[in-house]
Coordinates of C-alpha atoms in Angstrom, one line a residue:
X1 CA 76.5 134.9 5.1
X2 CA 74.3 135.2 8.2
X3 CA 77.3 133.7 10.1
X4 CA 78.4 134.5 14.1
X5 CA 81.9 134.7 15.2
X6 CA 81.6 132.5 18.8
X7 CA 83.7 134.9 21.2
X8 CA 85.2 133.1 24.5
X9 CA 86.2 135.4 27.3
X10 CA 87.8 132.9 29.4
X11 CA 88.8 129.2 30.3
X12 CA 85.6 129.0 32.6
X13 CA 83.1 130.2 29.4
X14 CA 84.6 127.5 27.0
X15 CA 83.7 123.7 26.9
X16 CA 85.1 121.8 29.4
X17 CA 86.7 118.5 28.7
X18 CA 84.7 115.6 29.0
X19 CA 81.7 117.8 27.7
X20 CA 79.6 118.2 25.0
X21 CA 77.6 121.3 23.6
X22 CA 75.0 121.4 20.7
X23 CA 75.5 124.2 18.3
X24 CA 72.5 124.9 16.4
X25 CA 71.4 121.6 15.1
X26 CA 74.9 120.2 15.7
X27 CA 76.2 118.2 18.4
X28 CA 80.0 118.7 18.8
X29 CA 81.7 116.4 20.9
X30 CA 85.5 117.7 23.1
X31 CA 86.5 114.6 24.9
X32 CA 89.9 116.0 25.7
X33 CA 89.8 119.9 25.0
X34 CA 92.2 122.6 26.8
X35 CA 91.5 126.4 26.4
X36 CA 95.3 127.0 24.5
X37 CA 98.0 125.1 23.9
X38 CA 101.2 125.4 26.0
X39 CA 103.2 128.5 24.6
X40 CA 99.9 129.9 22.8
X41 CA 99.2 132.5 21.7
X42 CA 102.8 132.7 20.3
X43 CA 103.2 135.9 18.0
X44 CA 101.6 138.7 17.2
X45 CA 101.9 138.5 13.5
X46 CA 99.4 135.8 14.3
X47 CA 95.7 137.1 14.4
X48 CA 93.6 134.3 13.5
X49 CA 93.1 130.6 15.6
X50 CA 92.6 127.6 14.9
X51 CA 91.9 124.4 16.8
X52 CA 94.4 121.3 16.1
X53 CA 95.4 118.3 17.9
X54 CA 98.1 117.7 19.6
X55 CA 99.2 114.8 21.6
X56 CA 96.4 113.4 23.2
X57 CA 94.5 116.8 23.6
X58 CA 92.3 119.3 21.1
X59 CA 93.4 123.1 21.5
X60 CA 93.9 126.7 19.9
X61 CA 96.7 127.9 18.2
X62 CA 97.3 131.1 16.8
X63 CA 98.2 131.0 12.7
X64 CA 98.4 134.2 10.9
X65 CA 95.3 134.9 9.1
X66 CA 96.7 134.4 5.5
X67 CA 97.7 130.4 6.4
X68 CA 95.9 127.9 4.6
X69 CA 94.4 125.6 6.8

């Protein structure tokens, strides 16, 4: 599909909050974003990530890769 997987090595090469970063044509706006969530990653039967929300801050969670999301 021509797609790129966005790889982030650590907290200091991900968005910081407050900021925003254009992606291509697209702006995308974290005005409250933390690297993961407290307790995250949790398992490793979970491979895949997601971002959700969570009170008051966007962050990742790990889901295993067969989760419908």
């Amino acid at each position: 599909m021509g797609a790129h997987l966005m790889v982030i090595h650590s907290q200091e090469e991900q968005v910081h909050p407050g900021r925003d970063v254009t992606v291509g044509n697209t702006l995308m706006l974290f005005p409250h974003f933390r690297f993961w969530h407290p307790h995250e990653p949790s398992s490793d039967r979970e491979q895949c990530v997601i971002v959700n929300y969570r009170p008051s801050v966007w962050g990742w969670n790990d889901i295993r890769c067969s989760d419908n999301q």
